Structure formats: C-alpha cells, structure tokens
GROMACS .gro file of C-alpha atoms in nm:
model
  237
    1MET     CA    1 -19.143  -1.569  -0.216
    2ASN     CA    2 -19.244  -1.320  -0.476
    3ALA     CA    3 -19.570  -1.370  -0.644
    4ILE     CA    4 -19.568  -1.405  -1.020
    5THR     CA    5 -19.796  -1.153  -1.177
    6THR     CA    6 -19.972  -1.278  -1.489
    7LEU     CA    7 -20.042  -1.002  -1.744
    8PRO     CA    8 -20.370  -1.016  -1.925
    9GLU     CA    9 -20.342  -1.182  -2.269
   10ALA     CA   10 -20.363  -0.939  -2.568
   11PRO     CA   11 -20.652  -1.003  -2.801
   12ARG     CA   12 -20.557  -1.201  -3.119
   13ARG     CA   13 -20.589  -1.028  -3.456
   14SER     CA   14 -20.765  -1.216  -3.735
   15PRO     CA   15 -20.541  -1.283  -4.049
   16TRP     CA   16 -20.831  -1.246  -4.286
   17PRO     CA   17 -20.791  -0.871  -4.349
   18LEU     CA   18 -20.433  -0.931  -4.476
   19VAL     CA   19 -20.543  -1.216  -4.695
   20ALA     CA   20 -20.820  -1.005  -4.837
   21LEU     CA   21 -20.579  -0.719  -4.905
   22ALA     CA   22 -20.336  -0.951  -5.087
   23ALA     CA   23 -20.619  -1.090  -5.295
   24ILE     CA   24 -20.726  -0.740  -5.390
   25VAL     CA   25 -20.370  -0.649  -5.493
   26ILE     CA   26 -20.330  -0.967  -5.703
   27ALA     CA   27 -20.666  -0.913  -5.866
   28GLY     CA   28 -20.566  -0.556  -5.948
   29VAL     CA   29 -20.243  -0.672  -6.109
   30ILE     CA   30 -20.427  -0.931  -6.319
   31ILE     CA   31 -20.688  -0.678  -6.429
   32ALA     CA   32 -20.417  -0.426  -6.518
   33TRP     CA   33 -20.228  -0.688  -6.723
   34PHE     CA   34 -20.539  -0.788  -6.918
   35TRP     CA   35 -20.617  -0.423  -6.985
   36TRP     CA   36 -20.263  -0.356  -7.109
   37SER     CA   37 -20.268  -0.668  -7.327
   38SER     CA   38 -20.596  -0.573  -7.490
   39SER     CA   39 -20.479  -0.219  -7.561
   40ASN     CA   40 -20.135  -0.334  -7.688
   41PRO     CA   41 -20.196  -0.652  -7.888
   42THR     CA   42 -19.889  -0.852  -7.983
   43THR     CA   43 -19.851  -0.888  -8.358
   44THR     CA   44 -19.676  -1.200  -8.477
   45VAL     CA   45 -19.463  -1.115  -8.778
   46ASN     CA   46 -19.400  -1.413  -9.000
   47PRO     CA   47 -19.089  -1.395  -9.218
   48PRO     CA   48 -19.174  -1.331  -9.583
   49LEU     CA   49 -19.168  -1.625  -9.814
   50ILE     CA   50 -18.867  -1.583 -10.037
   51GLY     CA   51 -18.875  -1.759 -10.370
   52ASP     CA   52 -18.569  -1.872 -10.558
   53PRO     CA   53 -18.425  -1.548 -10.704
   54PHE     CA   54 -18.258  -1.749 -10.979
   55PRO     CA   55 -18.480  -2.027 -11.116
   56PRO     CA   56 -18.260  -2.303 -11.259
   57ARG     CA   57 -18.165  -2.242 -11.620
   58THR     CA   58 -18.276  -2.507 -11.867
   59LEU     CA   59 -18.143  -2.570 -12.216
   60SER     CA   60 -18.187  -2.869 -12.447
   61TYR     CA   61 -17.974  -2.948 -12.750
   62SER     CA   62 -17.926  -3.215 -13.011
   63LEU     CA   63 -17.689  -3.275 -13.300
   64SER     CA   64 -17.789  -3.334 -13.659
   65VAL     CA   65 -17.508  -3.542 -13.808
   66ARG     CA   66 -17.439  -3.639 -14.168
   67MET     CA   67 -17.147  -3.879 -14.186
   68LYS     CA   68 -16.895  -3.827 -14.464
   69LYS     CA   69 -16.921  -4.193 -14.561
   70ASN     CA   70 -17.293  -4.139 -14.614
   71ALA     CA   71 -17.283  -3.786 -14.754
   72SER     CA   72 -17.581  -3.843 -14.979
   73GLY     CA   73 -17.797  -3.979 -14.698
   74ALA     CA   74 -18.024  -3.794 -14.457
   75PRO     CA   75 -17.868  -3.652 -14.138
   76VAL     CA   76 -17.925  -3.838 -13.812
   77GLU     CA   77 -18.037  -3.653 -13.498
   78MET     CA   78 -17.867  -3.757 -13.175
   79PRO     CA   79 -17.787  -3.614 -12.829
   80GLY     CA   80 -17.418  -3.571 -12.913
   81GLU     CA   81 -17.085  -3.665 -12.759
   82ILE     CA   82 -16.997  -3.945 -12.999
   83ILE     CA   83 -16.676  -4.004 -13.193
   84PHE     CA   84 -16.670  -3.820 -13.526
   85SER     CA   85 -16.451  -3.851 -13.833
   86PRO     CA   86 -16.296  -3.578 -14.049
   87GLY     CA   87 -16.547  -3.454 -14.303
   88ASP     CA   88 -16.858  -3.530 -14.096
   89GLU     CA   89 -17.113  -3.247 -14.106
   90LEU     CA   90 -17.273  -3.125 -13.782
   91ARG     CA   91 -17.558  -2.894 -13.698
   92PHE     CA   92 -17.679  -2.795 -13.350
   93LYS     CA   93 -18.045  -2.758 -13.257
   94LEU     CA   94 -18.123  -2.585 -12.926
   95ILE     CA   95 -18.439  -2.493 -12.737
   96SER     CA   96 -18.531  -2.366 -12.390
   97PRO     CA   97 -18.857  -2.299 -12.201
   98GLN     CA   98 -18.701  -1.968 -12.088
   99ASP     CA   99 -18.602  -1.643 -12.253
  100GLY     CA  100 -18.232  -1.575 -12.233
  101PHE     CA  101 -17.903  -1.490 -12.398
  102LEU     CA  102 -17.695  -1.755 -12.571
  103TYR     CA  103 -17.321  -1.759 -12.633
  104VAL     CA  104 -17.143  -2.046 -12.808
  105ILE     CA  105 -16.762  -2.074 -12.806
  106GLY     CA  106 -16.553  -2.344 -12.969
  107GLU     CA  107 -16.229  -2.467 -12.810
  108ALA     CA  108 -15.977  -2.652 -13.027
  109PRO     CA  109 -15.859  -3.000 -12.920
  110GLN     CA  110 -15.502  -2.880 -12.869
  111PRO     CA  111 -15.376  -2.554 -12.711
  112ASP     CA  112 -15.171  -2.292 -12.890
  113PRO     CA  113 -14.818  -2.439 -12.918
  114LYS     CA  114 -14.661  -2.095 -12.862
  115THR     CA  115 -14.855  -1.978 -12.555
  116ASN     CA  116 -15.003  -2.307 -12.430
  117LEU     CA  117 -15.334  -2.120 -12.401
  118PRO     CA  118 -15.662  -2.258 -12.534
  119LEU     CA  119 -15.759  -2.169 -12.889
  120TYR     CA  120 -16.110  -2.021 -12.883
  121ASN     CA  121 -16.348  -1.937 -13.163
  122LEU     CA  122 -16.669  -1.738 -13.118
  123LEU     CA  123 -16.947  -1.931 -13.293
  124PHE     CA  124 -17.242  -1.726 -13.172
  125PRO     CA  125 -17.341  -1.444 -13.180
  126GLN     CA  126 -17.188  -1.382 -13.519
  127GLY     CA  127 -17.089  -1.017 -13.549
  128ALA     CA  128 -17.179  -0.685 -13.389
  129ALA     CA  129 -17.531  -0.671 -13.530
  130ALA     CA  130 -17.640  -1.022 -13.428
  131SER     CA  131 -17.841  -1.051 -13.109
  132ALA     CA  132 -17.755  -1.308 -12.845
  133GLU     CA  133 -18.114  -1.301 -12.723
  134ARG     CA  134 -18.326  -1.612 -12.771
  135LYS     CA  135 -18.698  -1.647 -12.701
  136ALA     CA  136 -18.857  -1.931 -12.506
  137ASN     CA  137 -18.982  -2.244 -12.683
  138GLN     CA  138 -18.831  -2.153 -13.019
  139PHE     CA  139 -18.583  -2.382 -13.191
  140PHE     CA  140 -18.247  -2.230 -13.276
  141TYR     CA  141 -18.009  -2.385 -13.529
  142LEU     CA  142 -17.634  -2.334 -13.540
  143PRO     CA  143 -17.479  -2.246 -13.778
  144ASN     CA  144 -17.819  -2.237 -13.953
  145GLU     CA  145 -18.128  -2.444 -14.020
  146THR     CA  146 -18.047  -2.505 -14.386
  147GLY     CA  147 -17.730  -2.488 -14.590
  148ALA     CA  148 -17.385  -2.608 -14.489
  149GLY     CA  149 -17.320  -2.704 -14.129
  150PHE     CA  150 -16.995  -2.736 -13.934
  151PHE     CA  151 -16.744  -2.981 -14.081
  152VAL     CA  152 -16.511  -3.184 -13.861
  153ASP     CA  153 -16.148  -3.112 -13.951
  154LYS     CA  154 -15.848  -3.344 -13.941
  155GLU     CA  155 -15.714  -3.228 -13.605
  156GLN     CA  156 -15.734  -3.516 -13.359
  157GLY     CA  157 -15.860  -3.490 -13.003
  158ALA     CA  158 -16.167  -3.376 -12.815
  159GLU     CA  159 -16.301  -3.040 -12.927
  160LYS     CA  160 -16.525  -2.851 -12.684
  161ILE     CA  161 -16.831  -2.650 -12.776
  162TRP     CA  162 -16.909  -2.426 -12.479
  163LEU     CA  163 -17.277  -2.339 -12.432
  164VAL     CA  164 -17.341  -2.034 -12.215
  165TRP     CA  165 -17.709  -1.973 -12.140
  166SER     CA  166 -17.785  -1.667 -11.926
  167SER     CA  167 -18.087  -1.463 -11.821
  168ASN     CA  168 -17.889  -1.146 -11.901
  169THR     CA  169 -17.615  -1.034 -12.137
  170ILE     CA  170 -17.260  -1.118 -12.026
  171ALA     CA  171 -17.013  -0.832 -12.062
  172GLU     CA  172 -16.708  -1.061 -12.072
  173LEU     CA  173 -16.849  -1.239 -12.376
  174GLU     CA  174 -17.020  -0.947 -12.548
  175GLN     CA  175 -16.682  -0.785 -12.610
  176LEU     CA  176 -16.573  -1.087 -12.814
  177ARG     CA  177 -16.801  -0.983 -13.099
  178ARG     CA  178 -16.517  -0.777 -13.248
  179TRP     CA  179 -16.342  -1.101 -13.345
  180TYR     CA  180 -16.623  -1.198 -13.578
  181ASN     CA  181 -16.487  -1.009 -13.879
  182ASP     CA  182 -16.377  -1.094 -14.231
  183GLN     CA  183 -16.019  -1.159 -14.123
  184ASP     CA  184 -16.053  -1.345 -13.792
  185LYS     CA  185 -16.394  -1.506 -13.855
  186GLY     CA  186 -16.453  -1.551 -13.483
  187ALA     CA  187 -16.103  -1.672 -13.389
  188ILE     CA  188 -15.988  -1.497 -13.070
  189ASN     CA  189 -15.634  -1.386 -13.151
  190ASP     CA  190 -15.543  -1.191 -12.839
  191ARG     CA  191 -15.377  -1.323 -12.525
  192ALA     CA  192 -15.572  -1.101 -12.284
  193ASP     CA  193 -15.908  -1.194 -12.438
  194THR     CA  194 -15.813  -1.561 -12.443
  195GLU     CA  195 -15.720  -1.559 -12.075
  196ARG     CA  196 -16.037  -1.369 -11.991
  197VAL     CA  197 -16.255  -1.625 -12.168
  198ARG     CA  198 -16.066  -1.918 -12.014
  199ASP     CA  199 -16.101  -1.780 -11.661
  200TYR     CA  200 -16.468  -1.701 -11.710
  201LEU     CA  201 -16.562  -2.044 -11.845
  202ARG     CA  202 -16.360  -2.244 -11.594
  203GLY     CA  203 -16.459  -2.024 -11.302
  204ASN     CA  204 -16.830  -2.079 -11.362
  205LEU     CA  205 -16.798  -2.447 -11.448
  206ALA     CA  206 -16.783  -2.534 -11.075
  207ALA     CA  207 -17.164  -2.550 -11.074
  208LYS     CA  208 -17.194  -2.781 -11.374
  209PRO     CA  209 -17.558  -2.837 -11.470
  210VAL     CA  210 -17.725  -3.176 -11.455
  211ALA     CA  211 -17.741  -3.342 -11.797
  212GLU     CA  212 -18.036  -3.569 -11.878
  213LYS     CA  213 -18.021  -3.761 -12.207
  214ASP     CA  214 -18.299  -3.926 -12.400
  215ALA     CA  215 -18.300  -4.083 -12.746
  216LYS     CA  216 -18.268  -3.757 -12.941
  217GLN     CA  217 -18.157  -3.473 -12.716
  218MET     CA  218 -17.969  -3.370 -12.404
  219THR     CA  219 -18.142  -3.149 -12.147
  220LEU     CA  220 -17.927  -2.935 -11.916
  221LYS     CA  221 -18.062  -2.802 -11.586
  222GLY     CA  222 -17.896  -2.590 -11.318
  223GLY     CA  223 -17.578  -2.388 -11.331
  224LEU     CA  224 -17.449  -2.105 -11.117
  225ALA     CA  225 -17.708  -1.840 -11.020
  226ASP     CA  226 -17.872  -1.734 -11.348
  227ILE     CA  227 -17.601  -1.871 -11.580
  228LEU     CA  228 -17.572  -2.221 -11.725
  229ILE     CA  229 -17.237  -2.323 -11.873
  230TYR     CA  230 -17.180  -2.661 -12.032
  231PRO     CA  231 -16.903  -2.798 -12.258
  232ILE     CA  232 -17.012  -3.039 -12.530
  233GLU     CA  233 -16.720  -3.267 -12.614
  234LEU     CA  234 -16.682  -3.367 -12.977
  235ALA     CA  235 -16.417  -3.634 -13.011
  236HIS     CA  236 -16.271  -3.687 -13.357
  237TYR     CA  237 -15.985  -3.918 -13.455
   0.00000   0.00000   0.00000
C-alpha cells in the first residue's frame, strides 16, 4: 500500500493589496475627472428669446353718415356696415396706434358684365404725388375732413371698401396710382391690373383680422404677417 504524501500548504496571499490598488486607480480617475471638469466648464446655452417679428396690425375706423332724407341735419358717426340709400353722404375716419401705409380700394356691387371681373376703383392714395404713409395716433379722413364726402349711387347690392394697412409700401398697389388721373379718376380699366388686385386682396384675406365694434367705431386687429386687409361692406338698395 503506497503511502500518500501530503505536500506542504502554500502560504495564503492577503487580498488587501489588490483592493488598495483598485481604490487608488478609482481615486485617480475621480481626481482626473474633477480636474478636467474644472478646466473645461460646460456652458449652458439658452436659446435666444425671439419676439414676434410682425406685431399685429391695428386699425380703427368709423363712418360719418348724413342721410339724404336729413340732408340739412348733422352727420351721425357709426361703426359702419348698415344699409344705405342712394344719395346718402359718407365719410371715413381712420386711426391707428402704429405708423404704416394705407391703401383703400372700392369694389362695385356687381362685376363687369363683359369680363365678369370685379370693378375696382382706387380711393387712396390719390395720384402719383400723394403719400400712402400715415403716422400713428393721427386721424385720417377719406375723402377729406371737410367738404363733400362719398355719395351712395343708385346701383343696388353690397359695395366693398377694401382697407389695406401695411408696415411697408406694397408694390402691387403702388402701381395703381397711374389710374388716378383726370380721365379714369381712380377706376382700374385694365384686365391685367384688375386680376392682379383681385388675386392680391383675396389671397391675403385668408388671415382676416378680428373686428371689435363699440358704439362709434370698429377696431381691426391681426392680419397676415405685417399686412391687415379688411373689406367694409356697404349695402345699398
């Protein structure tokens, strides 16, 4: 029977040196991270505050009306859009808290029977020399503050008075000044110009401004970008 030889047991190594080494490595990593963070601070960039590039346009208007049946009486101021009679005299009064450029275009109740296109008439600005620019907080009267106003004719239907209030001049409307001459007197007698005006007005009417009415005037707010377009309807029968 062979004897079993028992080898002497190897001495056990203590785990503490490895633990200490790991702790040193971790501490080194932490120290290195803090050093890098302090030398490369992270800057938080907040997005810039962007204001509204196009503050809502604001325009107020009222109508001074002298009825034909009371021609000798004083005119009555009202916010508009009532039923008028032939011979009634009208005058517009407008004001805005903003500077801007004003264009006013009349549209007849019925289209042209030959072309079926709208019949437009440039009411303001009147002529090449007149400026469309209006200053803030100053009343503007159309056709004028004193003298004869606009008279309602015998044509039946709802006439539109288009108000265009912009922060800048409008090229499509500036070119209409040529129609304010001794012969045409603002009537736009060209198919291309008529179609151009129609497309411009209807295309921008999608963002119709909010209309707020009080006892004497109508206040319009909003529009599309920096342009406010609003049709005043004058019904006469």
